[in-house]
Short mmCIF file of C-alpha atoms in Angstrom, two decimals:
data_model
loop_
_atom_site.label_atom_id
_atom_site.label_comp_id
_atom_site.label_asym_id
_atom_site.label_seq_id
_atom_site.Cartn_x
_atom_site.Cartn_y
_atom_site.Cartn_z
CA UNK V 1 -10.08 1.63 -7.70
CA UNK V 2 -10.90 4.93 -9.12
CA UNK V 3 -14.76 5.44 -10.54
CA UNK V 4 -16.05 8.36 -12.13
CA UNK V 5 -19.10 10.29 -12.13
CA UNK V 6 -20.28 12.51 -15.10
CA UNK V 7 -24.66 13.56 -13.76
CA UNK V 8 -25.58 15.34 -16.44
CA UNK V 9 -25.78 13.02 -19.27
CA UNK V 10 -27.83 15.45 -21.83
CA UNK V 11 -27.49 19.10 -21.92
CA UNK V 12 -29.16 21.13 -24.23
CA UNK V 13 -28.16 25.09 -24.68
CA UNK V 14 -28.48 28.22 -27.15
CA UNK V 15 -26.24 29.66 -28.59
CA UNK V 16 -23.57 31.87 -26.41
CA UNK V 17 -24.90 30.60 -22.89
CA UNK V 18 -22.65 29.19 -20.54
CA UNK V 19 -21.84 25.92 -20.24
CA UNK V 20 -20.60 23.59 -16.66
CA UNK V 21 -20.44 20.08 -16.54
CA UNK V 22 -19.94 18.20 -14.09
CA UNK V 23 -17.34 15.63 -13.01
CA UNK V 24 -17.08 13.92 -9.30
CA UNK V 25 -14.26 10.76 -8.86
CA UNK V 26 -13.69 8.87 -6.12
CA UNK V 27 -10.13 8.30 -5.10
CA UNK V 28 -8.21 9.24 -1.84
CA UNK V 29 -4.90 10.04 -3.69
CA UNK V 30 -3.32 12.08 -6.02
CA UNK V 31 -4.77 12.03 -9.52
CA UNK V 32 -4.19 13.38 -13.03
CA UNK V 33 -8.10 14.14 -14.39
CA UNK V 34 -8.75 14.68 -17.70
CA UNK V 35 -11.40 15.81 -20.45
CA UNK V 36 -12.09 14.32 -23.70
CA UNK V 37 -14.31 15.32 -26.49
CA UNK V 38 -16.21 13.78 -29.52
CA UNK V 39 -17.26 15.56 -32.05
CA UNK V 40 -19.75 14.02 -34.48
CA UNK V 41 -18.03 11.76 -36.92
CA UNK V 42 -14.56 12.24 -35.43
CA UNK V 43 -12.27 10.32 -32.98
CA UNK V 44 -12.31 10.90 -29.16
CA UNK V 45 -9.95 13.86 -28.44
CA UNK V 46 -7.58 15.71 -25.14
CA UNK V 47 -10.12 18.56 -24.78
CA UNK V 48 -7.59 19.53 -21.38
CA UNK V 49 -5.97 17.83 -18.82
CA UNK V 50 -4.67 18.36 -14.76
CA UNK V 51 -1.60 16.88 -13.24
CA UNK V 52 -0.58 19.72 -10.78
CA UNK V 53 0.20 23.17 -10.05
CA UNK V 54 -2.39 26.13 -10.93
CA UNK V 55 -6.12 24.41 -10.26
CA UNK V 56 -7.76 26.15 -12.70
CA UNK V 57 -6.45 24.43 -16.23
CA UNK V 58 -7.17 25.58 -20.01
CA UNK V 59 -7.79 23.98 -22.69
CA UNK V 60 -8.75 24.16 -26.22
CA UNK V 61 -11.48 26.44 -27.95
CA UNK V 62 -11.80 28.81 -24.84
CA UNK V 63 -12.98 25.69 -22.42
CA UNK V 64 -11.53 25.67 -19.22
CA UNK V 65 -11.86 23.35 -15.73
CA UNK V 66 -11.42 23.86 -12.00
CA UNK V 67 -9.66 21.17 -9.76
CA UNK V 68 -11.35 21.55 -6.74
CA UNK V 69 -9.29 18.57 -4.29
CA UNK V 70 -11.91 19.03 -1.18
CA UNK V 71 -14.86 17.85 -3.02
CA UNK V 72 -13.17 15.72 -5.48
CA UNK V 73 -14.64 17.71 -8.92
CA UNK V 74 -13.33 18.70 -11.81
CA UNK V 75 -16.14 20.34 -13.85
CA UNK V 76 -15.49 21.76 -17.62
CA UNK V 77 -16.81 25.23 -17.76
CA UNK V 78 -16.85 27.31 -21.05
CA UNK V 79 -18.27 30.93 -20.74
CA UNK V 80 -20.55 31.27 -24.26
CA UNK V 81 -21.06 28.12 -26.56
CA UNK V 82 -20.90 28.09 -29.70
CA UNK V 83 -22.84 25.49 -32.55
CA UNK V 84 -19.45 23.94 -33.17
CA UNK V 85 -19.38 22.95 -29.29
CA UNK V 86 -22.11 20.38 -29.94
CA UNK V 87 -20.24 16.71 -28.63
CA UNK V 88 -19.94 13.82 -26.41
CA UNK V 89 -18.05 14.94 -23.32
CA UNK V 90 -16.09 13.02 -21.18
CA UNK V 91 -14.58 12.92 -17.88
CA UNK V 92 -11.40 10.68 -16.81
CA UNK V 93 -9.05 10.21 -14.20
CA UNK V 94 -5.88 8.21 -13.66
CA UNK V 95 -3.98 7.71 -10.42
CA UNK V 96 -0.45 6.69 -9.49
CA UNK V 97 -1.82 3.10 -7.58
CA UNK V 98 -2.09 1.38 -10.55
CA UNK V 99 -0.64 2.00 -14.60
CA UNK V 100 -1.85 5.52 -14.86
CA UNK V 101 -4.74 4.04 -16.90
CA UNK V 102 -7.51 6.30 -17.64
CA UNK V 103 -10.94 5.74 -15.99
CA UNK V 104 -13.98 7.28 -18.16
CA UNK V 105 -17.18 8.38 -16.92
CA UNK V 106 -20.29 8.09 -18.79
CA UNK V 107 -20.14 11.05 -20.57
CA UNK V 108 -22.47 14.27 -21.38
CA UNK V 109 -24.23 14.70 -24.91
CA UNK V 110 -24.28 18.48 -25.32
CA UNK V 111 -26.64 19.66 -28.58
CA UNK V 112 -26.09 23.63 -28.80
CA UNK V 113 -28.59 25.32 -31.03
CA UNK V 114 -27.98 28.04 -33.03
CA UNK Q 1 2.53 12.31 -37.65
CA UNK Q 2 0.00 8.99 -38.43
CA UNK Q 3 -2.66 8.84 -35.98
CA UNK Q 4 -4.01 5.53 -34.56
CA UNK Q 5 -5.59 3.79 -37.19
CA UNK Q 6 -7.96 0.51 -36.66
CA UNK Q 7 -8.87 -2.10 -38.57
CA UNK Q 8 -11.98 -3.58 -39.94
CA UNK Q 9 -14.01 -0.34 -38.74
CA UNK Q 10 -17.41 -2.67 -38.90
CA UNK Q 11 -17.57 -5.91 -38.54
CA UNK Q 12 -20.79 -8.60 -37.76
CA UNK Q 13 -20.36 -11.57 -36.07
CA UNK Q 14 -22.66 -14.39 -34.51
CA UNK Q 15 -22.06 -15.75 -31.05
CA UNK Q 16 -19.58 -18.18 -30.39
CA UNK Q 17 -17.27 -17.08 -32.94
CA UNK Q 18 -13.76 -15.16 -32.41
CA UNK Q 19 -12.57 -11.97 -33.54
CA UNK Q 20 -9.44 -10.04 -33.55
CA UNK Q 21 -9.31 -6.72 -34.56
CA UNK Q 22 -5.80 -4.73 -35.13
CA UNK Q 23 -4.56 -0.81 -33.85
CA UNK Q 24 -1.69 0.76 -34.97
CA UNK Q 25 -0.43 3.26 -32.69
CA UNK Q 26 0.59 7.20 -33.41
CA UNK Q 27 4.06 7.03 -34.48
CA UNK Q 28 6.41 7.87 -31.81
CA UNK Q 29 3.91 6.33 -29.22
CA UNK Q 30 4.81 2.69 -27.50
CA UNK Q 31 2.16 2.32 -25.15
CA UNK Q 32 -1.33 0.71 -26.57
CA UNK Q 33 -4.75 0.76 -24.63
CA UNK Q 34 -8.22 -1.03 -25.93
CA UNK Q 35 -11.74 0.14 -24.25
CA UNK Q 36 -14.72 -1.09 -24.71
CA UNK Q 37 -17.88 1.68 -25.32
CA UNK Q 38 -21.39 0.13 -25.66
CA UNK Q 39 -23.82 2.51 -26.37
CA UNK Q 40 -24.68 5.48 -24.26
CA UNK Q 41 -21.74 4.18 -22.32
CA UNK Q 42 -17.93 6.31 -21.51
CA UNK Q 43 -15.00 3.75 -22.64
CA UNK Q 44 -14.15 1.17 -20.40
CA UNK Q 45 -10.85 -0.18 -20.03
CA UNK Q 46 -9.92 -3.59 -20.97
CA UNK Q 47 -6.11 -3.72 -21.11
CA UNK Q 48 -3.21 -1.93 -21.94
CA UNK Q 49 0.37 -3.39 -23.04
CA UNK Q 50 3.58 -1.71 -22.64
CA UNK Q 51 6.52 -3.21 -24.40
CA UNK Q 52 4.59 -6.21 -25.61
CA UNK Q 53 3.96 -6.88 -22.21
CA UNK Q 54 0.44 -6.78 -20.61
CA UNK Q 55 0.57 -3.72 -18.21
CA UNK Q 56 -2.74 -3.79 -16.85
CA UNK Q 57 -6.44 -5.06 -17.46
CA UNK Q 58 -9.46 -4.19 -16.61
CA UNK Q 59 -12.79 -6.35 -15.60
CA UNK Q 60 -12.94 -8.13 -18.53
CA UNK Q 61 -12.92 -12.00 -18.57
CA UNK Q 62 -9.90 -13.72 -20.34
CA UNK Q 63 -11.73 -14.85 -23.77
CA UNK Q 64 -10.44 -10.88 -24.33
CA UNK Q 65 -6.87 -11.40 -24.96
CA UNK Q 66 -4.23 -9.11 -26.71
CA UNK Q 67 -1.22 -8.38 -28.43
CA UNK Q 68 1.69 -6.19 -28.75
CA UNK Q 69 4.18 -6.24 -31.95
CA UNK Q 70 7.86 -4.85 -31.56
CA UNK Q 71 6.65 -1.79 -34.22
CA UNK Q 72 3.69 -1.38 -30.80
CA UNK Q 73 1.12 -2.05 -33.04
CA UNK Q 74 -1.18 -4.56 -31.32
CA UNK Q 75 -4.55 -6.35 -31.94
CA UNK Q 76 -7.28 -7.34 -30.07
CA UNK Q 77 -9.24 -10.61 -29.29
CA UNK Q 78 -12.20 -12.19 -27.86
CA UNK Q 79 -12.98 -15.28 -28.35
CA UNK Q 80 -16.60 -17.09 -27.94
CA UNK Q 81 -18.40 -13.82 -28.88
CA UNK Q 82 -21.51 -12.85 -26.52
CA UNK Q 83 -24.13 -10.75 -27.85
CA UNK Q 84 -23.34 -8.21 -24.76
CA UNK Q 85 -19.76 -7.93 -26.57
CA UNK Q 86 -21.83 -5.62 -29.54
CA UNK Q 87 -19.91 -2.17 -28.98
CA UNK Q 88 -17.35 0.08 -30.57
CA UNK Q 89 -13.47 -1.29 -29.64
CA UNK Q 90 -11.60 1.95 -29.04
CA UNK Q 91 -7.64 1.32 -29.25
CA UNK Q 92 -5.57 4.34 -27.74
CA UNK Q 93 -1.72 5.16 -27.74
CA UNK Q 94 0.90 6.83 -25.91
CA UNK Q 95 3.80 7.44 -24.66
CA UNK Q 96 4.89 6.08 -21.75
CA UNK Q 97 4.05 2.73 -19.74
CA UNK Q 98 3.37 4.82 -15.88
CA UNK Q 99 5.28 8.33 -15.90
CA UNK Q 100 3.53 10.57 -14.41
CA UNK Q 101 4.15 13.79 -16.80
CA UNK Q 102 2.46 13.20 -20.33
CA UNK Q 103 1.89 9.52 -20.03
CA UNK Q 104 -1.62 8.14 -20.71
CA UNK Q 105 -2.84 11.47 -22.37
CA UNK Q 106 -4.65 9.06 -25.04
CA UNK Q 107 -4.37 9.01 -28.68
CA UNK Q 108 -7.65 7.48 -29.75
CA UNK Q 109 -8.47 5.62 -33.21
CA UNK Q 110 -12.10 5.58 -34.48
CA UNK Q 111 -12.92 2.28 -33.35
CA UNK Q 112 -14.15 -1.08 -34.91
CA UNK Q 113 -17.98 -1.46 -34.50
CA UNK Q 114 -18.16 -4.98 -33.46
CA UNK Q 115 -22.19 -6.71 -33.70
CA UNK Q 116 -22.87 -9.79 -32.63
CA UNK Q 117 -26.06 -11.57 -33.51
#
């Protein structure tokens, strides 16, 4: 079974820095991976997603995330936050062996400050 | 479109009583999924039906049962309530019951927050 591993679980940044998080699965195969977001007081969201082709995938509001296959990442990188980025971020993967059923990681809590 | 709407969205219970609480999916969607999110916690999965038909479950013992309706709306429950069952129930659609292109990119509802004392 798939299992996925999210290791920063609070970030903290200003205003325009730049932002990675982290995402590490375990699974041998071929996977579809996957961020969600949560904003405050709204329903978990498709932030981006990865099924194949071009590694590097883009999503909304100027976030973007690398498939790297050889050490089995897929970290959400963003180049200058903004207030408005401030959510629960999570990682998930799916994988052919089963349903295609989402597996979530833990999740980040990023708090930008203005 | 109508997103995935849940129902009650709190709820308080005491243990050893049952519960069922009710999704229904985006329209256009025929695939349902529930998670489970205690605090501080990411979602985990507790089943997912396809065409009214269970299509995989997670490691959750069977007092969590489900549902599927022909309109793919589908409810949730769990009987003999523990206090470790206290979280927010997450129901999810989409499209698709194992596709590989665009199936499982979740539609999430708001959840029921579900205490048990």
């Amino acid at each position: 079974a798939q299992s996925v591993s999210q290791h920063n679980h609070h970030v903290i940044l200003s205003e325009a820095a730049s932002l990675e998080l982290g995402c590490n699965y375990s699974y041998g195969g071929t996977v579809n991976l996957f961020w969600y977001v949560q904003y405050p007081g709204q329903h978990l969201q498709l932030l981006l997603k990865y099924f194949s082709g071009d590694p590097l995938v883009k999503g909304i509001k100027g976030f973007e995330a690398e498939f790297i296959k050889s050490k089995f990442s897929f970290n959400l990188r963003k180049p200058s936050v903004q207030w408005s980025d401030t959510a629960e971020y999570f990682c998930a993967v799916n994988a052919p062996g089963g349903s295609y059923i989402p597996t979530f990681g833990r999740g980040t809590s990023l708090i930008v400050h203005p | 479109e109508t997103g995935v709407t849940q129902s009650p969205t709190h709820l308080i219970k005491t243990r050893g009583q049952q519960v069922t609480l009710r999704c229904s999916s985006q329209s256009g969607h025929n695939t349902v999924s529930w998670y489970q999110q205690a605090l501080g916690q990411g979602p985990q999965f507790i089943f997912q039906y396809y065409r009214e038909e269970e299509n995989g479950r997670g490691n959750f013992p069977p007092r969590f049962s489900g549902l599927q309706f022909p309109n793919y709306s589908s409810e949730l429950n769990v009987n003999a309530l523990e206090l470790d069952d206290s979280a927010l129930y997450l129901c999810a659609s989409s499209l698709g019951g194992g596709a590989r292109s665009g199936a499982n990119v979740l539609t999430f509802g708001a959840g029921s927050r579900l205490t048990v004392l």
